[in-house]
Short mmCIF file of C-alpha atoms in Angstrom, two decimals:
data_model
loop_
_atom_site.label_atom_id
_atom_site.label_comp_id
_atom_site.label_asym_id
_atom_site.label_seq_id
_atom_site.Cartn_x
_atom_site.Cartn_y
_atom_site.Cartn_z
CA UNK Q 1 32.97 -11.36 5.10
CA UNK Q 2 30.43 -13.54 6.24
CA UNK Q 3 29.20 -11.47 9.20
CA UNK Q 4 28.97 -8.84 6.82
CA UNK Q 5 26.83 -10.36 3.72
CA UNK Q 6 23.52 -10.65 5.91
CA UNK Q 7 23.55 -6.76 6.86
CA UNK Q 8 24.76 -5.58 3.29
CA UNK Q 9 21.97 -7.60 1.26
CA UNK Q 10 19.73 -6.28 3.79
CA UNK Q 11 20.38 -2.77 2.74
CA UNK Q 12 20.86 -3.86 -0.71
CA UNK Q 13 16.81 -5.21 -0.34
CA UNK Q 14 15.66 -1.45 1.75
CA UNK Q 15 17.32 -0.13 -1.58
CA UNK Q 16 14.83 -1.38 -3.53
CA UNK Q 17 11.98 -0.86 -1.66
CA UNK Q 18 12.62 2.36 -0.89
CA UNK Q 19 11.42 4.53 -3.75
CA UNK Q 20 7.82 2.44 -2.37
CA UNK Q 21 8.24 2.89 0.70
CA UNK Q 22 8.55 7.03 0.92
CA UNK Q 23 6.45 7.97 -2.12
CA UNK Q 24 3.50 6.99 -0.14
CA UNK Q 25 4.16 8.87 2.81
CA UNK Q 26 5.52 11.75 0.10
CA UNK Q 27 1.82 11.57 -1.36
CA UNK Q 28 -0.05 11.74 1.60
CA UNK Q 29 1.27 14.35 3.76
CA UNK Q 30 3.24 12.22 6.01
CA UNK Q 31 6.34 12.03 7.57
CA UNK Q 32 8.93 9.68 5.16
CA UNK Q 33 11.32 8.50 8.76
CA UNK Q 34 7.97 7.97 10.90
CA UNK Q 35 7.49 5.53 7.43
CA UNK Q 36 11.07 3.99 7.29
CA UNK Q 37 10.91 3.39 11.27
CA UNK Q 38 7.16 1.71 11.08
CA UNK Q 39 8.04 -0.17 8.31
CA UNK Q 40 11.21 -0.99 10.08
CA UNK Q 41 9.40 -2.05 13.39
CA UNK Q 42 6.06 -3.64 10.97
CA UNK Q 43 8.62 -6.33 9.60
CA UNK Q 44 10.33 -7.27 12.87
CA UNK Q 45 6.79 -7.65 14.30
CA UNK Q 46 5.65 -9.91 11.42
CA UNK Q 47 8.83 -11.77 11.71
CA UNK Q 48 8.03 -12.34 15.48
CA UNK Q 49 4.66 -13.62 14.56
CA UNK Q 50 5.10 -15.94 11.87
CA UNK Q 51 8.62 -17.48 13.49
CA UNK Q 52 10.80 -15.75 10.93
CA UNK Q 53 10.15 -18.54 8.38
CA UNK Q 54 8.69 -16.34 5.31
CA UNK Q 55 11.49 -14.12 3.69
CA UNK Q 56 9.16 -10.94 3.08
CA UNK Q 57 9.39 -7.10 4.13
CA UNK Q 58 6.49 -5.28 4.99
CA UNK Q 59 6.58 -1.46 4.61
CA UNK Q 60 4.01 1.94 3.01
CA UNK Q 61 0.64 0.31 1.19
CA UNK Q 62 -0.21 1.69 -1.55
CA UNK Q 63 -4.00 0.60 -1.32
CA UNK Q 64 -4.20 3.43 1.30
CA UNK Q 65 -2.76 6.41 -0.40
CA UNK Q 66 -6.32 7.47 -1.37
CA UNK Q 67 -8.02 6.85 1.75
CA UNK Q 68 -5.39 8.25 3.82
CA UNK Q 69 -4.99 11.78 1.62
CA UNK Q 70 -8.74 12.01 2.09
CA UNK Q 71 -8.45 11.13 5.92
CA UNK Q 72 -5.93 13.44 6.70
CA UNK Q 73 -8.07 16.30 4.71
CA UNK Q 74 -11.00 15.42 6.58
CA UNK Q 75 -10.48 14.53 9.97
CA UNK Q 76 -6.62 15.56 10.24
CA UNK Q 77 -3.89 12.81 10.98
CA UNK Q 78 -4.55 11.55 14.49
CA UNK Q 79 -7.73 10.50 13.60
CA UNK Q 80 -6.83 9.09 10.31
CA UNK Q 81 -4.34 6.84 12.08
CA UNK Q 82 -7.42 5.98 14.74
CA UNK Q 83 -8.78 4.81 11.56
CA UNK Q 84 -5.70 2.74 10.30
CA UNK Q 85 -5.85 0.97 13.16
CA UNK Q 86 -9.34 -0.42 13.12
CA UNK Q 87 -7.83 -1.32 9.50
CA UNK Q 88 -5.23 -3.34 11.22
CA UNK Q 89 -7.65 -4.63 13.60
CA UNK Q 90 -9.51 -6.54 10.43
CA UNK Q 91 -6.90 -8.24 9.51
CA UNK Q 92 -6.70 -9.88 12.73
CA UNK Q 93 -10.09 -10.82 12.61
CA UNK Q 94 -9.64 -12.13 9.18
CA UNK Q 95 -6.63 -13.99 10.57
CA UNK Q 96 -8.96 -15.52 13.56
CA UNK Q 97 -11.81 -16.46 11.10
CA UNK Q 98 -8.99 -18.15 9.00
CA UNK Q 99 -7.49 -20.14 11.58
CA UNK Q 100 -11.66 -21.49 12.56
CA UNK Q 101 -12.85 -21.80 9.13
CA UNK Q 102 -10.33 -21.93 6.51
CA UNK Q 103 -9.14 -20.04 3.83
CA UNK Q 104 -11.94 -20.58 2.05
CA UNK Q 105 -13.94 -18.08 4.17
CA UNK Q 106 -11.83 -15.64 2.70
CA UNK Q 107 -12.65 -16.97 -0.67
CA UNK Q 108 -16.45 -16.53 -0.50
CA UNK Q 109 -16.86 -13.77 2.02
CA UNK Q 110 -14.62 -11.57 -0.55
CA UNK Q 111 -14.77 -12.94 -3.98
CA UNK Q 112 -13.37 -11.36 -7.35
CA UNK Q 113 -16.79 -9.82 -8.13
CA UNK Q 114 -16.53 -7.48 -4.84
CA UNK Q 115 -12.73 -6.91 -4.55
CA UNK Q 116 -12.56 -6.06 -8.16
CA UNK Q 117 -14.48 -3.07 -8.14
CA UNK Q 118 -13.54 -1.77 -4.41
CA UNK Q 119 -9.71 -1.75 -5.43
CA UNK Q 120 -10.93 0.62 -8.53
CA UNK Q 121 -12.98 2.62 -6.68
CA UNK Q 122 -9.71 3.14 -4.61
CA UNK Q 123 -7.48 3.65 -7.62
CA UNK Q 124 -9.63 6.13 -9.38
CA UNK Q 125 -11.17 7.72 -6.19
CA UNK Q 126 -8.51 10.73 -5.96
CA UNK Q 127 -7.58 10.66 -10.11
CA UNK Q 128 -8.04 14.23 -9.95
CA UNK Q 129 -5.39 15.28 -7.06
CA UNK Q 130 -2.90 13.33 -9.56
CA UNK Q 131 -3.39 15.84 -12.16
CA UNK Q 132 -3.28 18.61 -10.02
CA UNK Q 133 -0.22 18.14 -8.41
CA UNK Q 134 1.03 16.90 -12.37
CA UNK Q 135 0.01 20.44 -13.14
CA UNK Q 136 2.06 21.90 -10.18
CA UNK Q 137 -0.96 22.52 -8.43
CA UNK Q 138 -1.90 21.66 -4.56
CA UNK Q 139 -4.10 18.32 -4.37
CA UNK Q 140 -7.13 20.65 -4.32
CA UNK Q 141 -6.21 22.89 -7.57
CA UNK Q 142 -6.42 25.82 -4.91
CA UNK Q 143 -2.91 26.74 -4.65
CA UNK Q 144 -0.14 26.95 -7.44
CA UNK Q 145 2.94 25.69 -6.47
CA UNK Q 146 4.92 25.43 -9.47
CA UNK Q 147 4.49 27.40 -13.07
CA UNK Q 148 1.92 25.28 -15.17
CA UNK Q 149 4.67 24.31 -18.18
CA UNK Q 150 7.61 23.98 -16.06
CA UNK Q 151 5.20 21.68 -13.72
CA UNK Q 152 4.00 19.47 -17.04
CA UNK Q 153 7.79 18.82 -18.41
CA UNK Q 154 8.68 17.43 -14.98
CA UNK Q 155 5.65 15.18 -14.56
CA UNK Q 156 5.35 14.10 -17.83
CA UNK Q 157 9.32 13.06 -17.84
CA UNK Q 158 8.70 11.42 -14.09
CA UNK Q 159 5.98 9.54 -15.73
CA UNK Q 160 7.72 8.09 -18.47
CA UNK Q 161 10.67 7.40 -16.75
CA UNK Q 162 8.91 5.47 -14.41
CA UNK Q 163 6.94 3.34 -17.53
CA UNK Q 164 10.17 3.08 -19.51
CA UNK Q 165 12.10 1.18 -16.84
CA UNK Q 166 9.22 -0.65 -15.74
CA UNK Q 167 8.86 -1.77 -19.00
CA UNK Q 168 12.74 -1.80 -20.86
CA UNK Q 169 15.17 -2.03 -17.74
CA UNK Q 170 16.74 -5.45 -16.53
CA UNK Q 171 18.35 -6.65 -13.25
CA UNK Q 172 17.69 -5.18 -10.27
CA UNK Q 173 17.14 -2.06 -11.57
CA UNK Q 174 13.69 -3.09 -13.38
CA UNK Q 175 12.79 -3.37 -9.78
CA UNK Q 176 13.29 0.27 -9.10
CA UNK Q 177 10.64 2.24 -11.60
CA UNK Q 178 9.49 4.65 -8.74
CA UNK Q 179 12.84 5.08 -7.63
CA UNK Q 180 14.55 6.29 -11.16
CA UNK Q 181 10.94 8.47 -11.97
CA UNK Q 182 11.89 10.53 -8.84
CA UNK Q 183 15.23 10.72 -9.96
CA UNK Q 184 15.09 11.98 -13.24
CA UNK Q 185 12.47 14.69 -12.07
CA UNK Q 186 14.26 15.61 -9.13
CA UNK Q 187 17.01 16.43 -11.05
CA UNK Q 188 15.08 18.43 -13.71
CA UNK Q 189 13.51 20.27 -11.34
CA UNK Q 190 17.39 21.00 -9.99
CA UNK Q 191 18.04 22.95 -13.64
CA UNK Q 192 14.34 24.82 -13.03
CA UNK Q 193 15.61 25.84 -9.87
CA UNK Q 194 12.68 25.04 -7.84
CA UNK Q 195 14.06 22.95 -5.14
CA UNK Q 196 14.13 24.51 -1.64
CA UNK Q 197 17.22 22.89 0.27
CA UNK Q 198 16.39 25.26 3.28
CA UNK Q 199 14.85 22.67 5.39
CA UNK Q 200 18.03 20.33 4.60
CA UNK Q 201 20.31 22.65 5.46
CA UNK Q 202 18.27 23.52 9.03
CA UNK Q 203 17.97 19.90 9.40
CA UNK Q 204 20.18 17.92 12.23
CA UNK Q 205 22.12 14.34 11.06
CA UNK Q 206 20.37 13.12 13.64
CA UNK Q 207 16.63 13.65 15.02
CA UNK Q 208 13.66 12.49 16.30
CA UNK Q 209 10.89 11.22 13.61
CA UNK Q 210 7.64 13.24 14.25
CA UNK Q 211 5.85 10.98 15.87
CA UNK Q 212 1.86 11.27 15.78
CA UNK Q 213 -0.29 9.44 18.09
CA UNK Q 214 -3.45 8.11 17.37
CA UNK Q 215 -7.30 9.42 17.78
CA UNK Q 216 -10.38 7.52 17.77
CA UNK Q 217 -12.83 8.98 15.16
CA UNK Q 218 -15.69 6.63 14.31
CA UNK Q 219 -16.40 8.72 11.19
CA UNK Q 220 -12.75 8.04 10.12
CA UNK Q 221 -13.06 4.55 11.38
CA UNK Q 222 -16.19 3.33 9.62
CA UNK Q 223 -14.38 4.81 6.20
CA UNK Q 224 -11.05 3.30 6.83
CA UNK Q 225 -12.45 -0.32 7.75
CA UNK Q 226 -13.73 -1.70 4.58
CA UNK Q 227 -10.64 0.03 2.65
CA UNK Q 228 -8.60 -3.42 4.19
CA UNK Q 229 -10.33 -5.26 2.40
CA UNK Q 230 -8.19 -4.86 -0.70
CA UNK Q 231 -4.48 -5.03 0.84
CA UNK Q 232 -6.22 -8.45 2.65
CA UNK Q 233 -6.21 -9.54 -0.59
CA UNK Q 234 -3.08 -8.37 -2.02
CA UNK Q 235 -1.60 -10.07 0.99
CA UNK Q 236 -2.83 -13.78 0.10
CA UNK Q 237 -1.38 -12.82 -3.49
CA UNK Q 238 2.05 -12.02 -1.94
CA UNK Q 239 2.28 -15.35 0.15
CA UNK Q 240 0.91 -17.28 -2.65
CA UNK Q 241 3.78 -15.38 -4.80
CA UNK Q 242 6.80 -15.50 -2.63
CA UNK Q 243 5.69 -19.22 -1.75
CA UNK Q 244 6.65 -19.69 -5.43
CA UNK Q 245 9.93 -18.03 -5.56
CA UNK Q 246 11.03 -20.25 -2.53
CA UNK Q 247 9.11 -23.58 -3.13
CA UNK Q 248 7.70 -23.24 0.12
CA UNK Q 249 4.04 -23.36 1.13
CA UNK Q 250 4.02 -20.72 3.68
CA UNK Q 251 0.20 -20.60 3.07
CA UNK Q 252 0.07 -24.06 5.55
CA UNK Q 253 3.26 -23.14 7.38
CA UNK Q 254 3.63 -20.60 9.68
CA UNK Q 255 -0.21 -20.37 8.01
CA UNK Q 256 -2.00 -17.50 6.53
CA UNK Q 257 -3.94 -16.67 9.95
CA UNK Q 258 -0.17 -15.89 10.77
CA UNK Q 259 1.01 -13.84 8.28
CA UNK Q 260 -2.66 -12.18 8.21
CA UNK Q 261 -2.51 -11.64 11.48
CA UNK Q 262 1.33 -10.86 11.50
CA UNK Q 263 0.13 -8.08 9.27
CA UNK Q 264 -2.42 -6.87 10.96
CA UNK Q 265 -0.19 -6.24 14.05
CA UNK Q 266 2.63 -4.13 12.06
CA UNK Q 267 -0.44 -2.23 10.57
CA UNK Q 268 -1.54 -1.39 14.13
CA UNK Q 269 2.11 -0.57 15.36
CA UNK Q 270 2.92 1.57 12.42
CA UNK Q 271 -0.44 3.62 12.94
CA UNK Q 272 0.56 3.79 16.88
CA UNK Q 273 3.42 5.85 15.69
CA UNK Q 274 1.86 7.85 12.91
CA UNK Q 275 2.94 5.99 9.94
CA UNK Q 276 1.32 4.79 6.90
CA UNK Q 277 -0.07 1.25 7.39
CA UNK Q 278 2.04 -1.88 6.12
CA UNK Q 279 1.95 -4.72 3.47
CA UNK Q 280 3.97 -7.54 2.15
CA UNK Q 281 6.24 -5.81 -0.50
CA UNK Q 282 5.94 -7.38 -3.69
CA UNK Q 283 8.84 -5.33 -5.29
CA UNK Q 284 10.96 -7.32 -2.72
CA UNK Q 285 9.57 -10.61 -3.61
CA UNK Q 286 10.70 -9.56 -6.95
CA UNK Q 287 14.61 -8.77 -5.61
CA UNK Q 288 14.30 -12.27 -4.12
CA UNK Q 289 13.45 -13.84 -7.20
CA UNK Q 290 16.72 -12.50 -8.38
CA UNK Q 291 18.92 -12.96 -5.81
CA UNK Q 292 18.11 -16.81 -4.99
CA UNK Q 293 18.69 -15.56 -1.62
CA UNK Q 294 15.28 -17.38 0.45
CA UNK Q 295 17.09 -16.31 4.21
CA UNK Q 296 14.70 -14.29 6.22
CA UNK Q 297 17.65 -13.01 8.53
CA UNK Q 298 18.04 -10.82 5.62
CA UNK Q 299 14.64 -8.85 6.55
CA UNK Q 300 15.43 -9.04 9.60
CA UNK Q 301 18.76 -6.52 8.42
CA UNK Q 302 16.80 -4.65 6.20
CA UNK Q 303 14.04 -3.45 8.87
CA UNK Q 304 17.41 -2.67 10.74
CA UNK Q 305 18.59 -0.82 8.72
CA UNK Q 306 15.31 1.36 7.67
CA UNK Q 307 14.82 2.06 11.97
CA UNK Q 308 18.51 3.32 11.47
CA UNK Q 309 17.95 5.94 8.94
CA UNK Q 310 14.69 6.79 10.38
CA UNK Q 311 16.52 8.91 12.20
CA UNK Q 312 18.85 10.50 10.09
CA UNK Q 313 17.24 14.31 10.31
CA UNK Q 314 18.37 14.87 6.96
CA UNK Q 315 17.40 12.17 5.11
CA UNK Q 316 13.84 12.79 6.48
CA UNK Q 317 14.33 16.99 4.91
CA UNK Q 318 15.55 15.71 1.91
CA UNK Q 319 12.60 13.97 0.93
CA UNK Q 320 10.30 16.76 1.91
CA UNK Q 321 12.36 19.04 -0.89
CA UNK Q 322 11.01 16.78 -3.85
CA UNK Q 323 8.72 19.17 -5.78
CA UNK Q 324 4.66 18.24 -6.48
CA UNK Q 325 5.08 17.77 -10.24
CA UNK Q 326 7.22 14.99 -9.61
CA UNK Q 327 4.97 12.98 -7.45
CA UNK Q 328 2.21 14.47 -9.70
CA UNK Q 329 3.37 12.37 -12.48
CA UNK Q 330 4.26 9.63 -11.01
CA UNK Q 331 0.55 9.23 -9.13
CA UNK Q 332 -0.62 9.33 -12.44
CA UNK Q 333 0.84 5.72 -13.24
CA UNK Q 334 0.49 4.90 -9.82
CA UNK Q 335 -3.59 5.35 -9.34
CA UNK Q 336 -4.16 4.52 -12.51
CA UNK Q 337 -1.89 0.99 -11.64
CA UNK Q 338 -4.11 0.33 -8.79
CA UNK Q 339 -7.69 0.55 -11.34
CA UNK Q 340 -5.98 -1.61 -13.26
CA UNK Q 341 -5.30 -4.24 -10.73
CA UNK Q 342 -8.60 -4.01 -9.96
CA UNK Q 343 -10.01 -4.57 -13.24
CA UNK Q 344 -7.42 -7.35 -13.78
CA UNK Q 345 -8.91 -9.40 -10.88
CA UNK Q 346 -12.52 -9.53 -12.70
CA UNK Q 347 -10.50 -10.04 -15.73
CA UNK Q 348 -8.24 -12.69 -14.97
CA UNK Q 349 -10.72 -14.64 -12.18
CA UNK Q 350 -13.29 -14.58 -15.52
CA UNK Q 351 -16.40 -12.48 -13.88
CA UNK Q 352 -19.31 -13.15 -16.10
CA UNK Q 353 -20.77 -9.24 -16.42
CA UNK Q 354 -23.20 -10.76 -18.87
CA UNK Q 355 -24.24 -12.25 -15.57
CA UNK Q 356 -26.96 -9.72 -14.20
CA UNK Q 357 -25.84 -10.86 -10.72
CA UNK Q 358 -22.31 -10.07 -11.29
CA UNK Q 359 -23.33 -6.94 -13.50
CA UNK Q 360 -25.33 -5.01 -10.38
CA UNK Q 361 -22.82 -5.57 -8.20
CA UNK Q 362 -19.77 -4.33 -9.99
CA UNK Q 363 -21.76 -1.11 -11.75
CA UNK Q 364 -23.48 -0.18 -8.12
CA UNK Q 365 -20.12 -0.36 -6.43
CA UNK Q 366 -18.47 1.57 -9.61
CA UNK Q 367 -21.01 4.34 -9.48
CA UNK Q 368 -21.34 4.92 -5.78
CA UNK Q 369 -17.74 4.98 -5.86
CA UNK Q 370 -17.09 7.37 -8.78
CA UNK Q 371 -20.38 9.49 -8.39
CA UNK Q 372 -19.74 10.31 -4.46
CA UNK Q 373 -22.82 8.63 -3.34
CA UNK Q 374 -23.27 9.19 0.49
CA UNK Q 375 -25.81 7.44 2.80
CA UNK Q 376 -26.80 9.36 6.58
CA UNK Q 377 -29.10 9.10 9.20
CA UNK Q 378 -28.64 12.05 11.81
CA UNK Q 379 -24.87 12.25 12.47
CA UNK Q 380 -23.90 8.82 11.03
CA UNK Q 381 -23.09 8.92 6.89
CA UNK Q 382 -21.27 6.50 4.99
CA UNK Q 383 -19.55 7.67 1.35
CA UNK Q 384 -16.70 6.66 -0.74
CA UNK Q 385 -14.29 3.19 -0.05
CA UNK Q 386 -16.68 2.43 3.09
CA UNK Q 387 -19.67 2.63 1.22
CA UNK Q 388 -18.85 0.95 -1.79
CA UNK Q 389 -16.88 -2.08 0.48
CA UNK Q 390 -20.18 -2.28 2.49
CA UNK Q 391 -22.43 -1.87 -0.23
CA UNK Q 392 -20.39 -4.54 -2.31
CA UNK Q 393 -20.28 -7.06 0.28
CA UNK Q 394 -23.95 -6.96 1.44
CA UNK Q 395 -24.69 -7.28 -2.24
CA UNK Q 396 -22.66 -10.82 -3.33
CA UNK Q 397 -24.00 -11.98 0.36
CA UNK Q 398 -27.83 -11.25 -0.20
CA UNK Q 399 -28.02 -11.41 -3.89
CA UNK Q 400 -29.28 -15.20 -5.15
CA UNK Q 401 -25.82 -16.86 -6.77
CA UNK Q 402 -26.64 -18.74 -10.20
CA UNK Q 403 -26.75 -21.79 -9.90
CA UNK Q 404 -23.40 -23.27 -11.13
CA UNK Q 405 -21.85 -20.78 -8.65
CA UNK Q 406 -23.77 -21.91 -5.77
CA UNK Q 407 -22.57 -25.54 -6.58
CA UNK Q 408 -19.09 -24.25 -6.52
CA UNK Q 409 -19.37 -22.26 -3.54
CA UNK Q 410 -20.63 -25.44 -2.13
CA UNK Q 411 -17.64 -27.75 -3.31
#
């Protein structure tokens, strides 16, 4: 029984992670077992960097859904995963400058006052393909896929089956919002009768993922690159967190220039193969607060097991049957989540906006972001995420600090 109870929690921790881990591919256009086998392969990676000491899986980030559905519109999804993996690539520069300066450089090179308003920007950059495909539309209201009052009783019931067990549910399945939203539409839209279970049936048990390799785009590079800066710092948050649950300091050992960098590398591997780029998962943090499980051979079973079903063909057709007003209403929450975690890090770090410093900063990067401001010079133009990260950034660095924050920064 022993031999078994490593693989089953393993599953039992993929389980939970895996309404996550295929909405964002779902969203975004990508294939769901490309997703399961990069987030399979992302884990064992970080594992191998960081000595399998932190008990953490890595799998679809959310902080990319926007950038990537705008990507793959723009330039197409080669390019798009060219882009990722510059992405990747930062991290392991912020892992190098780590391990020569400190976490600290982190600390003042991206403080609250720029990462709060670049993770809205990403949040509320693509609000309106959330309503679209909530009204049964196509991202870009140009197609209807699904009748307009059929579309809004699925989406809306999605939606608040997702809040409700976010907010009501207990145990492990308080863990699983996403997961139960997709259920309860998927089986609504069952009784409309607008689920196609032709490409399930045409499916094999067993098949290749679609595998998509990379092209270099710089356009598509210089927007993806300052879009890491938010998952960067979601990442810290995540070691800090599941450093908590298991009373270790995993922040000093392996190091966070390991698990940055350990990152970093899965987000390049994943985008290799065509899949969405990786981050710690916090919803399994939250399992392994539960369990009081802290063994990172678990992981280990549960990237396993997502390679495994990566290539079960059906699996893979099954998810590509869930109907748009599902994810519609669901993206809803889930954009709107992101804002919010955005506005919670000037909130809860205690950004002085009163503070004409702080104030230009944040409404520059808010309006640029919103309004669609776009900055060229022949061929070259920066607009959206990479603006506002750029624009941000350059701002907090040239921009004179008040004086009780420069003494700070100094200390």
């Amino acid at each position: 029984m022993k031999n078994l109870a490593l693989p089953l929690q393993g599953a039992q921790m993929l389980f939970v992670a895996f309404g996550a881990l295929v909405l964002m591919p779902l969203l975004t256009g990508l294939d769901t077992s490309v997703a399961l086998f990069t987030a399979g392969i992302g884990t064992l990676l970080f594992q191998l960097v960081t000595k399998r000491q932190v008990p953490i899986f890595l799998a679809s980030s959310f902080a990319f859904i926007a950038p990537i559905l705008y990507g793959v519109q723009t330039w197409g999804i080669p390019a798009t995963m060219g882009g990722l993996m510059a992405a990747g690539a930062v991290y392991l520069g912020l892992a190098t400058l780590v391990k020569l300066r400190g976490s600290h450089f982190i600390h003042n090179l991206l403080p609250p006052v720029v990462v709060g308003p670049v993770i809205i920007i990403i949040g509320l950059g693509l609000a309106p393909v959330a309503v679209n495909m909530a009204l049964g539309k196509s991202g870009d209201g140009g197609l209807v896929l699904v009748q307009a009052n059929t579309a809004l009783v699925i989406s809306l019931a999605s939606l608040m089956t997702t809040i409700a067990v976010a907010i009501f549910a207990k145990g492990l399945l308080k863990l699983m919002p996403i997961l139960s939203g997709i259920l309860v539409g998927y089986g609504l839209s069952l009784g409309y009768g607008i689920v196609d279970f032709a490409p399930v049936l045409d499916a094999n048990w067993l098949a290749m993922p679609h595998f998509v390799a990379p092209e270099f785009n710089w356009h598509a590079i210089a927007f993806m690159i300052p879009v890491a800066i938010a998952p960067a710092v979601e990442h810290i948050g995540d070691i800090l967190a599941i450093s908590n649950v298991t009373g270790k300091d995993f922040m000093k050992k392996p190091g966070l220039h390991r698990t940055l960098a350990g990152d970093g590398i899965a987000t390049i591997a994943a985008s290799a193969f065509g899949g969405p780029p990786n981050t710690t998962y916090s919803e399994v943090t939250g399992a392994v607060t539960l369990t009081r499980n802290f063994d990172p051979r678990i992981m280990t079973w549960t990237a396993i097991t997502a390679i495994t079903l990566a290539f079960v063909g059906k699996l893979g057709a099954l998810m590509q049957t869930i109907p748009v007003p599902v994810m519609g209403g669901i993206m809803c929450l889930l954009f709107g989540s992101i804002a919010a975690v955005g506005l919670n890090t000037l909130i809860r770090n205690q950004v002085d906006l009163n503070e004409p410093r702080n104030l230009s900063i944040v409404g520059v990067t808010l309006v640029f972001g919103i309004g669609g401001m776009a900055f060229g010079i022949g061929s070259f133009s920066l607009t959206g995420i990479s603006l506002c990260g750029i624009v941000a950034i350059l701002m907090n660095l040239l921009l004179p600090k008040p004086k009780k924050l420069a003494a700070a920064a100094q200390a």
